[in-house]
Amino acid sequence: METEIVKIKDKEFKPYLTPAQINDIIEDLARRINRDYAGKNPLLVAILNGAFIFAADLVKKLSFPCRISLIKVSSYAGTESTQNVCELIGLQESIKDEDVIIIEDIVDTGVTMSHLLERLRKDQPRSLAICSLLFKPEKFTKDYTIDYIGKSIPNEFVVGYGFDYDGYGRNLPGIYQLKD
Ligand code: PRP
């Protein structure tokens, strides 16, 4: 286990998952996805910024032909108080009648994913699945199913492997959590 403490701006972080442990988690996810999508050609939709490293490592382990689209999501409250508007930036492909797998780095409260699901369903994909590297069950406020969860974690702030603290730390090869 790595022991080094990483300092980013005003905070210190301690090792949580090593690159080898992350690799094992992704191997396991890929095994399950490869089994479920054998003979299909799903479109993977990865959510920027956080998921860029996870998505890159995951797709290398997939054994079926697939396309990948990297998109940004911008959500805001619409004019009606109950209405949320979710804009997808960068989705070029039509997802109508496609098998779509959303690739996220983390589902926390679940609000971002909920907006995204609602938005993508309007385009009538054949199927829509969610794959998230990390999941915080204590914070989750929604009731949809997350089809592929790499690891459920406690409610701790994490950085590294795509996760940032104020924009920094995404390039760390391991995942770290707040020291105290
Ligand atoms: C993170 C993460 C998810 C979202 C999860 O993105 O990548 O998209 O938060 O949180 P929720 O379940 O509470 O909605 P963030 O807004 O930090 O942007 P980033 O991916 O660019 O780091």
mmCIF file of C-alpha atoms and ligand atoms in Angstrom:
data_model
loop_
_atom_site.group_PDB
_atom_site.id
_atom_site.type_symbol
_atom_site.label_atom_id
_atom_site.label_comp_id
_atom_site.label_asym_id
_atom_site.label_seq_id
_atom_site.Cartn_x
_atom_site.Cartn_y
_atom_site.Cartn_z
ATOM 1 C CA MET A 1 0.000 0.000 0.000
ATOM 2 C CA GLU A 2 1.242 3.436 -0.885
ATOM 3 C CA THR A 3 1.874 5.491 2.200
ATOM 4 C CA GLU A 4 2.584 8.919 0.803
ATOM 5 C CA ILE A 5 0.438 11.853 1.775
ATOM 6 C CA VAL A 6 -0.476 14.155 -1.095
ATOM 7 C CA LYS A 7 -0.965 17.860 -0.545
ATOM 8 C CA ILE A 8 -3.286 19.722 -2.894
ATOM 9 C CA LYS A 9 -3.698 23.415 -2.151
ATOM 10 C CA ASP A 10 -4.713 23.631 1.541
ATOM 11 C CA LYS A 11 -5.650 19.969 2.061
ATOM 12 C CA GLU A 12 -3.834 16.697 2.705
ATOM 13 C CA PHE A 13 -4.979 13.393 1.270
ATOM 14 C CA LYS A 14 -4.060 9.818 2.202
ATOM 15 C CA PRO A 15 -4.004 6.789 -0.124
ATOM 16 C CA TYR A 16 -7.342 5.023 -0.542
ATOM 17 C CA LEU A 17 -7.128 2.842 -3.664
ATOM 18 C CA THR A 18 -3.841 1.977 -5.366
ATOM 19 C CA PRO A 19 -3.558 1.842 -9.173
ATOM 20 C CA ALA A 20 -3.489 -1.980 -8.889
ATOM 21 C CA GLN A 21 -6.704 -2.021 -6.852
ATOM 22 C CA ILE A 22 -8.387 0.317 -9.339
ATOM 23 C CA ASN A 23 -7.282 -1.962 -12.155
ATOM 24 C CA ASP A 24 -8.835 -4.984 -10.402
ATOM 25 C CA ILE A 25 -12.119 -3.088 -9.975
ATOM 26 C CA ILE A 26 -12.147 -2.177 -13.677
ATOM 27 C CA GLU A 27 -11.273 -5.750 -14.723
ATOM 28 C CA ASP A 28 -14.296 -6.946 -12.776
ATOM 29 C CA LEU A 29 -16.595 -4.313 -14.318
ATOM 30 C CA ALA A 30 -15.320 -5.147 -17.816
ATOM 31 C CA ARG A 31 -15.900 -8.857 -17.222
ATOM 32 C CA ARG A 32 -19.541 -8.213 -16.330
ATOM 33 C CA ILE A 33 -20.124 -5.757 -19.189
ATOM 34 C CA ASN A 34 -18.444 -8.100 -21.707
ATOM 35 C CA ARG A 35 -20.723 -10.916 -20.560
ATOM 36 C CA ASP A 36 -23.907 -8.818 -20.760
ATOM 37 C CA TYR A 37 -23.139 -7.123 -24.098
ATOM 38 C CA ALA A 38 -21.640 -10.043 -26.028
ATOM 39 C CA GLY A 39 -22.927 -9.818 -29.625
ATOM 40 C CA LYS A 40 -24.100 -6.215 -29.196
ATOM 41 C CA ASN A 41 -22.493 -2.944 -30.245
ATOM 42 C CA PRO A 42 -23.311 -0.466 -27.480
ATOM 43 C CA LEU A 43 -22.545 3.219 -27.550
ATOM 44 C CA LEU A 44 -20.584 4.283 -24.482
ATOM 45 C CA VAL A 45 -21.319 7.799 -23.283
ATOM 46 C CA ALA A 46 -18.665 9.019 -20.846
ATOM 47 C CA ILE A 47 -19.275 12.093 -18.721
ATOM 48 C CA LEU A 48 -16.530 14.733 -18.628
ATOM 49 C CA ASN A 49 -14.476 15.798 -16.871
ATOM 50 C CA GLY A 50 -14.137 13.235 -14.116
ATOM 51 C CA ALA A 51 -14.695 10.026 -16.096
ATOM 52 C CA PHE A 52 -12.035 10.572 -18.764
ATOM 53 C CA ILE A 53 -9.367 8.322 -17.209
ATOM 54 C CA PHE A 54 -11.800 5.619 -16.063
ATOM 55 C CA ALA A 55 -13.480 5.522 -19.487
ATOM 56 C CA ALA A 56 -10.107 5.243 -21.246
ATOM 57 C CA ASP A 57 -9.037 2.309 -19.058
ATOM 58 C CA LEU A 58 -12.432 0.571 -19.212
ATOM 59 C CA VAL A 59 -12.834 0.640 -23.004
ATOM 60 C CA LYS A 60 -9.438 -1.015 -23.465
ATOM 61 C CA LYS A 61 -10.811 -4.046 -21.617
ATOM 62 C CA LEU A 62 -14.053 -4.373 -23.615
ATOM 63 C CA SER A 63 -14.158 -7.197 -26.116
ATOM 64 C CA PHE A 64 -17.077 -6.150 -28.353
ATOM 65 C CA PRO A 65 -17.077 -3.483 -31.080
ATOM 66 C CA CYS A 66 -18.197 -0.211 -29.525
ATOM 67 C CA ARG A 67 -18.188 3.527 -30.045
ATOM 68 C CA ILE A 68 -17.443 6.050 -27.346
ATOM 69 C CA SER A 69 -18.678 9.593 -27.027
ATOM 70 C CA LEU A 70 -17.299 11.990 -24.411
ATOM 71 C CA ILE A 71 -19.864 14.533 -23.341
ATOM 72 C CA LYS A 72 -20.382 17.309 -20.840
ATOM 73 C CA VAL A 73 -23.604 17.726 -18.939
ATOM 74 C CA SER A 74 -24.941 21.033 -17.862
ATOM 75 C CA SER A 75 -27.990 21.016 -15.599
ATOM 76 C CA TYR A 76 -29.973 23.939 -14.384
ATOM 77 C CA ALA A 77 -33.441 24.642 -13.053
ATOM 78 C CA GLY A 78 -35.910 25.491 -15.782
ATOM 79 C CA THR A 79 -38.529 28.207 -15.663
ATOM 80 C CA GLU A 80 -40.992 25.888 -13.910
ATOM 81 C CA SER A 81 -39.733 25.174 -10.395
ATOM 82 C CA THR A 82 -40.224 21.430 -10.798
ATOM 83 C CA GLN A 83 -38.547 21.295 -14.191
ATOM 84 C CA ASN A 84 -34.867 20.536 -14.637
ATOM 85 C CA VAL A 85 -33.136 21.254 -17.875
ATOM 86 C CA CYS A 86 -30.240 19.038 -18.833
ATOM 87 C CA GLU A 87 -28.130 19.976 -21.801
ATOM 88 C CA LEU A 88 -25.764 17.495 -23.404
ATOM 89 C CA ILE A 89 -22.695 19.079 -24.918
ATOM 90 C CA GLY A 90 -20.823 17.057 -27.503
ATOM 91 C CA LEU A 91 -23.151 14.135 -28.195
ATOM 92 C CA GLN A 92 -22.864 13.774 -31.982
ATOM 93 C CA GLU A 93 -24.365 10.310 -32.355
ATOM 94 C CA SER A 94 -28.067 9.589 -32.480
ATOM 95 C CA ILE A 95 -28.886 7.244 -29.603
ATOM 96 C CA LYS A 96 -32.297 6.227 -30.943
ATOM 97 C CA ASP A 97 -32.564 2.426 -30.840
ATOM 98 C CA GLU A 98 -28.996 2.123 -29.553
ATOM 99 C CA ASP A 99 -27.839 0.209 -26.497
ATOM 100 C CA VAL A 100 -26.285 2.998 -24.432
ATOM 101 C CA ILE A 101 -23.986 2.631 -21.429
ATOM 102 C CA ILE A 102 -23.342 5.795 -19.418
ATOM 103 C CA ILE A 103 -19.842 5.880 -17.945
ATOM 104 C CA GLU A 104 -19.426 7.990 -14.793
ATOM 105 C CA ASP A 105 -16.629 8.326 -12.279
ATOM 106 C CA ILE A 106 -18.962 8.674 -9.299
ATOM 107 C CA VAL A 107 -22.625 8.727 -8.367
ATOM 108 C CA ASP A 108 -22.934 10.773 -5.202
ATOM 109 C CA THR A 109 -26.395 12.250 -4.495
ATOM 110 C CA GLY A 110 -27.468 10.835 -7.866
ATOM 111 C CA VAL A 111 -28.889 14.157 -9.054
ATOM 112 C CA THR A 112 -26.584 14.548 -12.078
ATOM 113 C CA MET A 113 -27.346 11.028 -13.280
ATOM 114 C CA SER A 114 -31.048 11.512 -12.732
ATOM 115 C CA HIS A 115 -31.064 14.558 -15.051
ATOM 116 C CA LEU A 116 -28.980 12.692 -17.575
ATOM 117 C CA LEU A 117 -31.266 9.640 -17.576
ATOM 118 C CA GLU A 118 -34.327 11.802 -18.051
ATOM 119 C CA ARG A 119 -32.656 13.642 -20.941
ATOM 120 C CA LEU A 120 -31.307 10.547 -22.710
ATOM 121 C CA ARG A 121 -34.604 8.633 -22.423
ATOM 122 C CA LYS A 122 -36.259 11.322 -24.542
ATOM 123 C CA ASP A 123 -34.095 10.169 -27.473
ATOM 124 C CA GLN A 124 -35.483 6.624 -27.161
ATOM 125 C CA PRO A 125 -32.414 4.414 -26.834
ATOM 126 C CA ARG A 126 -33.107 0.665 -27.062
ATOM 127 C CA SER A 127 -31.555 0.258 -23.629
ATOM 128 C CA LEU A 128 -29.835 2.542 -21.136
ATOM 129 C CA ALA A 129 -27.411 1.276 -18.498
ATOM 130 C CA ILE A 130 -25.208 3.027 -15.960
ATOM 131 C CA CYS A 131 -21.626 2.130 -15.107
ATOM 132 C CA SER A 132 -19.986 4.093 -12.295
ATOM 133 C CA LEU A 133 -16.526 3.491 -10.892
ATOM 134 C CA LEU A 134 -17.526 4.688 -7.412
ATOM 135 C CA PHE A 135 -20.846 5.017 -5.597
ATOM 136 C CA LYS A 136 -21.679 6.705 -2.291
ATOM 137 C CA PRO A 137 -24.740 4.825 -0.960
ATOM 138 C CA GLU A 138 -25.023 7.071 2.129
ATOM 139 C CA LYS A 139 -25.514 10.151 -0.060
ATOM 140 C CA PHE A 140 -27.712 8.632 -2.766
ATOM 141 C CA THR A 141 -31.171 10.207 -2.778
ATOM 142 C CA LYS A 142 -32.668 8.541 -5.870
ATOM 143 C CA ASP A 143 -34.226 5.174 -6.625
ATOM 144 C CA TYR A 144 -32.950 4.181 -10.061
ATOM 145 C CA THR A 145 -30.684 1.169 -10.445
ATOM 146 C CA ILE A 146 -26.990 1.594 -11.106
ATOM 147 C CA ASP A 147 -26.273 -1.424 -13.267
ATOM 148 C CA TYR A 148 -22.504 -1.599 -12.820
ATOM 149 C CA ILE A 149 -20.864 -0.260 -9.658
ATOM 150 C CA GLY A 150 -17.085 -0.584 -9.334
ATOM 151 C CA LYS A 151 -16.963 0.099 -5.597
ATOM 152 C CA SER A 152 -19.284 1.555 -2.997
ATOM 153 C CA ILE A 153 -17.426 3.955 -0.742
ATOM 154 C CA PRO A 154 -18.146 5.857 2.472
ATOM 155 C CA ASN A 155 -19.067 9.509 2.321
ATOM 156 C CA GLU A 156 -15.469 10.768 2.033
ATOM 157 C CA PHE A 157 -14.054 13.299 -0.391
ATOM 158 C CA VAL A 158 -11.791 11.611 -2.961
ATOM 159 C CA VAL A 159 -9.173 12.882 -5.418
ATOM 160 C CA GLY A 160 -6.995 11.278 -8.080
ATOM 161 C CA TYR A 161 -7.688 9.074 -11.084
ATOM 162 C CA GLY A 162 -9.963 11.741 -12.583
ATOM 163 C CA PHE A 163 -11.364 13.082 -9.298
ATOM 164 C CA ASP A 164 -10.345 16.640 -8.465
ATOM 165 C CA TYR A 165 -10.055 19.050 -5.604
ATOM 166 C CA ASP A 166 -10.633 22.513 -7.029
ATOM 167 C CA GLY A 167 -9.471 21.316 -10.454
ATOM 168 C CA TYR A 168 -6.250 19.661 -9.213
ATOM 169 C CA GLY A 169 -5.353 16.045 -8.538
ATOM 170 C CA ARG A 170 -7.058 14.399 -11.505
ATOM 171 C CA ASN A 171 -3.711 13.151 -12.830
ATOM 172 C CA LEU A 172 -2.783 11.126 -9.717
ATOM 173 C CA PRO A 173 -2.694 7.431 -10.709
ATOM 174 C CA GLY A 174 -4.272 6.302 -7.411
ATOM 175 C CA ILE A 175 -7.346 7.502 -5.496
ATOM 176 C CA TYR A 176 -6.827 9.417 -2.242
ATOM 177 C CA GLN A 177 -9.185 10.581 0.478
ATOM 178 C CA LEU A 178 -9.079 13.519 2.885
ATOM 179 C CA LYS A 179 -6.570 12.810 5.652
ATOM 180 C CA ASP A 180 -8.671 13.981 8.605
HETATM 181 C C1 PRP B 1 -19.101 14.805 -10.295
HETATM 182 C C2 PRP B 1 -19.206 13.424 -10.929
HETATM 183 C C3 PRP B 1 -20.655 13.340 -11.284
HETATM 184 C C4 PRP B 1 -21.344 14.165 -10.216
HETATM 185 C C5 PRP B 1 -21.924 13.243 -9.180
HETATM 186 O O1 PRP B 1 -18.944 15.756 -11.296
HETATM 187 O O2 PRP B 1 -18.374 13.300 -12.049
HETATM 188 O O3 PRP B 1 -20.928 13.862 -12.571
HETATM 189 O O4 PRP B 1 -20.347 14.994 -9.610
HETATM 190 O O5 PRP B 1 -22.574 13.978 -8.165
HETATM 191 P P1 PRP B 1 -24.110 13.810 -7.848
HETATM 192 O O6 PRP B 1 -24.429 12.342 -7.881
HETATM 193 O O7 PRP B 1 -24.225 14.383 -6.452
HETATM 194 O O8 PRP B 1 -24.895 14.595 -8.845
HETATM 195 P P2 PRP B 1 -18.437 17.238 -11.029
HETATM 196 O O9 PRP B 1 -19.611 18.148 -11.055
HETATM 197 O O10 PRP B 1 -17.565 17.275 -9.811
HETATM 198 O O11 PRP B 1 -17.607 17.565 -12.326
HETATM 199 P P3 PRP B 1 -16.285 16.849 -12.919
HETATM 200 O O12 PRP B 1 -16.705 15.492 -13.430
HETATM 201 O O13 PRP B 1 -15.877 17.754 -14.019
HETATM 202 O O14 PRP B 1 -15.262 16.739 -11.813
#
